[in-house]
Coordinates of C-alpha atoms and ligand atoms in Angstrom, one line a residue:
M1 CA -4.0 -19.7 26.9
K2 CA -0.8 -21.2 25.7
D3 CA -2.7 -22.9 22.9
K4 CA -3.6 -19.4 21.6
L5 CA -0.2 -17.8 21.7
I6 CA 2.2 -17.9 18.7
V7 CA 5.7 -16.5 19.3
S8 CA 7.3 -15.1 16.2
L9 CA 10.9 -16.1 16.0
D10 CA 12.1 -13.1 13.9
L11 CA 15.8 -13.7 14.8
I12 CA 18.9 -14.4 12.7
D13 CA 21.0 -16.3 15.3
M14 CA 20.2 -20.0 15.7
S15 CA 21.8 -20.3 19.1
Q16 CA 19.6 -17.4 20.3
I17 CA 16.5 -19.2 18.9
Q18 CA 17.4 -22.4 20.6
A19 CA 18.2 -20.7 23.9
L20 CA 14.8 -18.9 23.7
V21 CA 12.8 -22.0 22.9
E22 CA 14.5 -23.8 25.8
K23 CA 13.9 -21.0 28.2
L24 CA 10.2 -20.6 27.2
N25 CA 9.9 -24.4 27.4
E26 CA 6.3 -25.5 28.2
R27 CA 4.9 -22.0 28.2
V28 CA 4.8 -21.8 24.4
L29 CA 3.5 -24.4 22.0
Y30 CA 3.3 -22.5 18.8
Y31 CA 6.2 -20.7 17.0
K32 CA 6.0 -18.6 13.8
I33 CA 8.7 -19.0 11.2
G34 CA 8.6 -16.1 8.8
A35 CA 11.0 -14.7 6.2
I36 CA 13.8 -13.9 8.6
P37 CA 14.5 -17.3 10.2
F38 CA 13.5 -19.2 7.1
T39 CA 15.9 -17.3 4.9
C40 CA 18.7 -17.9 7.4
F41 CA 18.0 -21.6 8.3
G42 CA 15.5 -23.1 5.8
P43 CA 13.5 -26.2 6.6
E44 CA 16.0 -27.2 9.4
I45 CA 14.4 -24.6 11.7
V46 CA 11.0 -26.2 11.2
A47 CA 12.5 -29.7 11.8
Y48 CA 14.2 -28.4 15.0
L49 CA 10.9 -27.0 16.4
N50 CA 9.0 -30.2 15.6
Q51 CA 11.6 -32.2 17.3
Q52 CA 11.1 -30.0 20.4
G53 CA 7.4 -30.9 20.3
K54 CA 6.4 -27.5 19.0
K55 CA 3.8 -26.6 16.3
V56 CA 4.9 -24.3 13.5
M57 CA 3.1 -21.5 11.7
L58 CA 5.1 -21.2 8.5
D59 CA 4.5 -17.6 7.5
L60 CA 6.1 -17.3 4.1
K61 CA 3.1 -15.4 2.8
Y62 CA 3.0 -17.0 -0.6
H63 CA 1.7 -14.8 -3.4
D64 CA 2.4 -16.2 -7.0
I65 CA 0.6 -18.0 -9.8
P66 CA -1.8 -20.8 -8.5
N67 CA 0.5 -23.7 -9.5
V68 CA 3.5 -22.2 -7.7
V69 CA 1.7 -21.4 -4.5
A70 CA -0.1 -24.8 -4.5
R71 CA 3.2 -26.7 -4.9
A72 CA 4.8 -24.5 -2.2
C73 CA 2.0 -25.5 0.1
E74 CA 2.7 -29.1 -0.5
G75 CA 6.4 -28.4 0.4
A76 CA 5.3 -26.7 3.6
I77 CA 3.2 -29.7 4.5
Q78 CA 6.1 -32.1 3.9
M79 CA 8.2 -29.8 6.1
G80 CA 5.9 -30.2 9.1
A81 CA 4.0 -26.9 9.2
D82 CA 0.8 -26.8 11.1
L83 CA -0.4 -23.3 9.9
I84 CA 0.6 -22.1 6.4
T85 CA 0.0 -18.5 5.1
V86 CA -0.8 -17.3 1.5
H87 CA -1.8 -13.8 0.5
A88 CA -5.6 -13.7 0.1
S89 CA -5.0 -10.9 -2.5
G90 CA -3.4 -13.6 -4.8
G91 CA -7.0 -14.2 -5.9
F92 CA -9.6 -17.0 -5.9
S93 CA -7.8 -19.5 -8.2
M94 CA -4.6 -19.2 -6.3
L95 CA -6.5 -19.8 -3.0
E96 CA -8.6 -22.6 -4.3
E97 CA -5.5 -24.5 -5.8
S98 CA -3.8 -24.1 -2.4
V99 CA -6.7 -25.6 -0.6
K100 CA -6.7 -28.5 -2.9
A101 CA -3.0 -29.1 -2.3
V102 CA -3.6 -29.1 1.4
L103 CA -6.6 -31.4 1.2
T104 CA -4.8 -33.9 -1.1
G105 CA -1.3 -33.5 0.4
S106 CA 0.4 -36.3 2.3
G107 CA 3.0 -36.3 5.0
Y108 CA 0.8 -35.1 7.9
E109 CA -1.0 -38.3 8.7
N110 CA 0.4 -38.4 12.2
A111 CA 0.1 -34.7 12.9
G112 CA -3.3 -33.7 11.6
K113 CA -4.2 -31.6 8.6
P114 CA -2.4 -28.3 8.3
R115 CA -4.5 -25.2 8.3
L116 CA -4.3 -22.6 5.5
L117 CA -4.6 -19.0 6.4
G118 CA -5.1 -16.0 4.1
I119 CA -3.1 -12.8 4.8
T120 CA -5.5 -9.8 4.5
V121 CA -3.9 -6.4 5.0
L122 CA -0.6 -6.2 6.9
T123 CA -0.9 -4.9 10.4
S124 CA 1.8 -2.3 9.8
I125 CA -0.4 -0.5 7.3
D126 CA -2.7 2.3 8.5
E127 CA -5.6 3.9 6.9
A128 CA -3.6 6.8 5.3
Y129 CA -0.9 4.5 3.8
F130 CA -3.7 2.1 2.6
S131 CA -5.4 4.9 0.6
D132 CA -2.0 5.9 -0.8
L133 CA -1.2 2.3 -1.8
F134 CA -4.6 1.4 -3.2
G135 CA -5.9 4.9 -4.2
N136 CA -8.3 3.4 -6.8
I137 CA -9.9 1.0 -4.4
K138 CA -13.3 2.3 -3.2
R139 CA -13.2 0.2 0.0
T140 CA -11.9 1.4 3.4
L141 CA -9.1 -0.6 4.9
A142 CA -11.6 -2.5 7.2
E143 CA -13.9 -3.2 4.2
Q144 CA -10.9 -4.6 2.2
V145 CA -9.9 -6.9 5.1
V146 CA -13.5 -8.2 5.2
F147 CA -13.6 -8.6 1.4
L148 CA -10.4 -10.6 1.5
A149 CA -11.6 -12.7 4.4
Q150 CA -14.8 -13.5 2.5
L151 CA -12.7 -14.4 -0.6
A152 CA -10.5 -16.7 1.6
R153 CA -13.6 -18.4 3.1
S154 CA -15.3 -18.9 -0.3
A155 CA -12.1 -20.6 -1.6
G156 CA -12.2 -23.0 1.4
L157 CA -9.3 -21.6 3.6
D158 CA -9.4 -22.3 7.3
G159 CA -9.0 -18.7 8.3
V160 CA -7.2 -15.4 7.9
V161 CA -4.4 -13.3 9.4
A162 CA -5.7 -9.8 10.2
S163 CA -5.4 -7.0 12.8
P164 CA -7.3 -7.6 16.0
R165 CA -9.3 -4.4 15.1
E166 CA -11.0 -6.3 12.3
I167 CA -12.0 -9.4 14.3
V168 CA -15.6 -8.4 14.9
P169 CA -16.5 -7.6 11.3
I170 CA -14.7 -10.8 10.1
R171 CA -16.6 -12.9 12.6
Q172 CA -19.9 -11.3 11.5
C173 CA -19.4 -12.3 7.9
C174 CA -17.3 -15.5 8.2
G175 CA -18.7 -17.2 11.3
D176 CA -17.4 -18.7 14.5
D177 CA -15.5 -21.6 12.9
F178 CA -13.3 -19.4 10.7
L179 CA -9.9 -19.0 12.3
I180 CA -8.7 -15.4 13.0
V181 CA -5.0 -15.1 13.8
T182 CA -3.9 -11.6 14.9
P183 CA -0.5 -10.0 14.9
G184 CA -0.1 -6.3 15.8
I185 CA -0.3 -7.2 19.5
R186 CA 1.3 -4.9 22.0
P187 CA 1.0 -5.7 25.8
A188 CA -0.7 -3.1 28.0
E189 CA 2.3 -2.7 30.2
S190 CA 3.9 0.8 29.8
G191 CA 7.2 1.2 27.9
I192 CA 6.4 -1.4 25.3
A193 CA 7.4 -0.1 21.8
Q194 CA 4.8 0.1 19.0
D195 CA 7.7 -0.6 16.5
D196 CA 6.4 -0.6 12.9
Q197 CA 2.9 -1.9 13.9
A198 CA 0.0 0.4 13.2
R199 CA -3.3 -1.4 13.9
T200 CA -2.6 -2.8 17.4
M201 CA -4.5 -4.0 20.4
T202 CA -3.4 -5.5 23.7
P203 CA -3.4 -9.3 24.3
K204 CA -6.4 -9.0 26.6
E205 CA -8.4 -6.9 24.0
A206 CA -7.6 -9.3 21.2
I207 CA -8.8 -12.3 23.2
Q208 CA -11.9 -10.4 24.2
A209 CA -12.6 -9.5 20.6
G210 CA -12.5 -13.2 19.8
A211 CA -9.0 -13.9 18.3
D212 CA -8.3 -17.7 17.9
Y213 CA -4.5 -17.1 18.1
I214 CA -2.4 -14.0 18.8
V215 CA 1.1 -13.6 17.2
I216 CA 3.7 -11.8 19.2
G217 CA 7.3 -11.2 18.2
R218 CA 9.5 -8.4 19.6
P219 CA 7.6 -7.8 22.9
I220 CA 8.9 -11.4 23.8
V221 CA 12.0 -12.1 21.7
K222 CA 13.6 -8.7 22.4
A223 CA 12.5 -8.5 26.0
A224 CA 15.2 -8.4 28.7
D225 CA 13.4 -11.3 30.4
P226 CA 11.4 -13.2 27.7
V227 CA 10.0 -15.7 30.3
A228 CA 8.5 -12.9 32.4
A229 CA 7.2 -11.1 29.3
T230 CA 5.5 -14.4 28.1
E231 CA 4.0 -15.0 31.5
A232 CA 2.6 -11.4 31.7
I233 CA 1.1 -11.8 28.2
L234 CA -0.5 -15.2 29.1
K235 CA -1.9 -13.6 32.2
E236 CA -3.4 -10.7 30.2
M237 CA -4.9 -13.2 27.7
E238 CA -6.4 -15.2 30.6
H239 CA -8.0 -12.0 32.0
G240 CA -9.5 -11.3 28.6
Y241 CA -10.8 -14.8 28.3
R242 CA -12.4 -14.8 31.8
E243 CA -14.1 -11.6 31.2
T244 CA -15.8 -12.9 28.0
T245 CA -16.9 -16.3 29.2
Ligands
LIG301 O1 7.5 -8.2 16.5 P1 6.0 -8.2 16.2 O2 5.1 -8.6 17.4 O3 5.5 -6.9 15.6 O4 5.8 -9.3 15.1 C1 4.7 -9.6 14.4 C2 4.9 -10.7 13.4 O5 3.6 -10.9 12.8 C3 5.9 -10.4 12.4 O6 6.6 -11.7 12.2 C4 5.1 -10.2 11.1 O7 5.7 -10.8 10.0 C5 3.8 -10.9 11.4 N1 2.7 -10.3 10.7 C6 2.2 -9.0 10.9 N2 1.1 -8.6 10.2 C7 0.5 -9.4 9.4 C8 0.9 -10.7 9.2 C9 2.0 -11.1 9.9 O8 2.8 -8.3 11.7 N3 -0.6 -9.0 8.8

């Protein structure tokens, strides 16, 4: 299950990050670097994780004109990212240019081609907020996620980031080989805060629904005992996997 868990390092203290990575050791292979650690530490944090033998999901959620996003993807490849995120709502040309940049990019010959993921609708957004934000869209939130997933697939992306609640409809329209990465995960154990997440599922439910990777931040990085929290989450994932195979 450790190949399916991505721990989100949303921390502002490098020594805390290093201590956590050392503590979690072999239990975790993938780490997510988003706006918080990247703003604080830049490419050095990616280099540090690669040196530790870890894979990096560089979650900078690019959303700009096609040329800017495509060149940023080239930079992400040079940096050593394994998974790169762009906003699917940036549109077909932006997505297509990004795919071309990844396919023709260099610098990953020894590590395998990085995979490009489209962000659909943030997992902190619920149905009510979605209709406030996009009042003139005729689609429901779930229909919008599926629409963006189809757009991402038609542009050649490897997969999407979506809530675990939308895994089933995305699978139906995009197939089994399309990656689905799901944040918005909260362990079943009592006392776990929902935080700002709205469309959540437990690790077990997300694996049962068919997530390729689950992304978890605060339930691990803010836990009193991150090793115990990680082991409990891996166990929940394992149960979900066993019950579906
Ligand atoms: O701490 P928590 O488990 O809520 O962290 C979830 C992580 O997943 C955050 O780093 C957030 O940026 C990210 N994310 C998300 N929803 C998305 C895309 C990414 O929560 N749709």
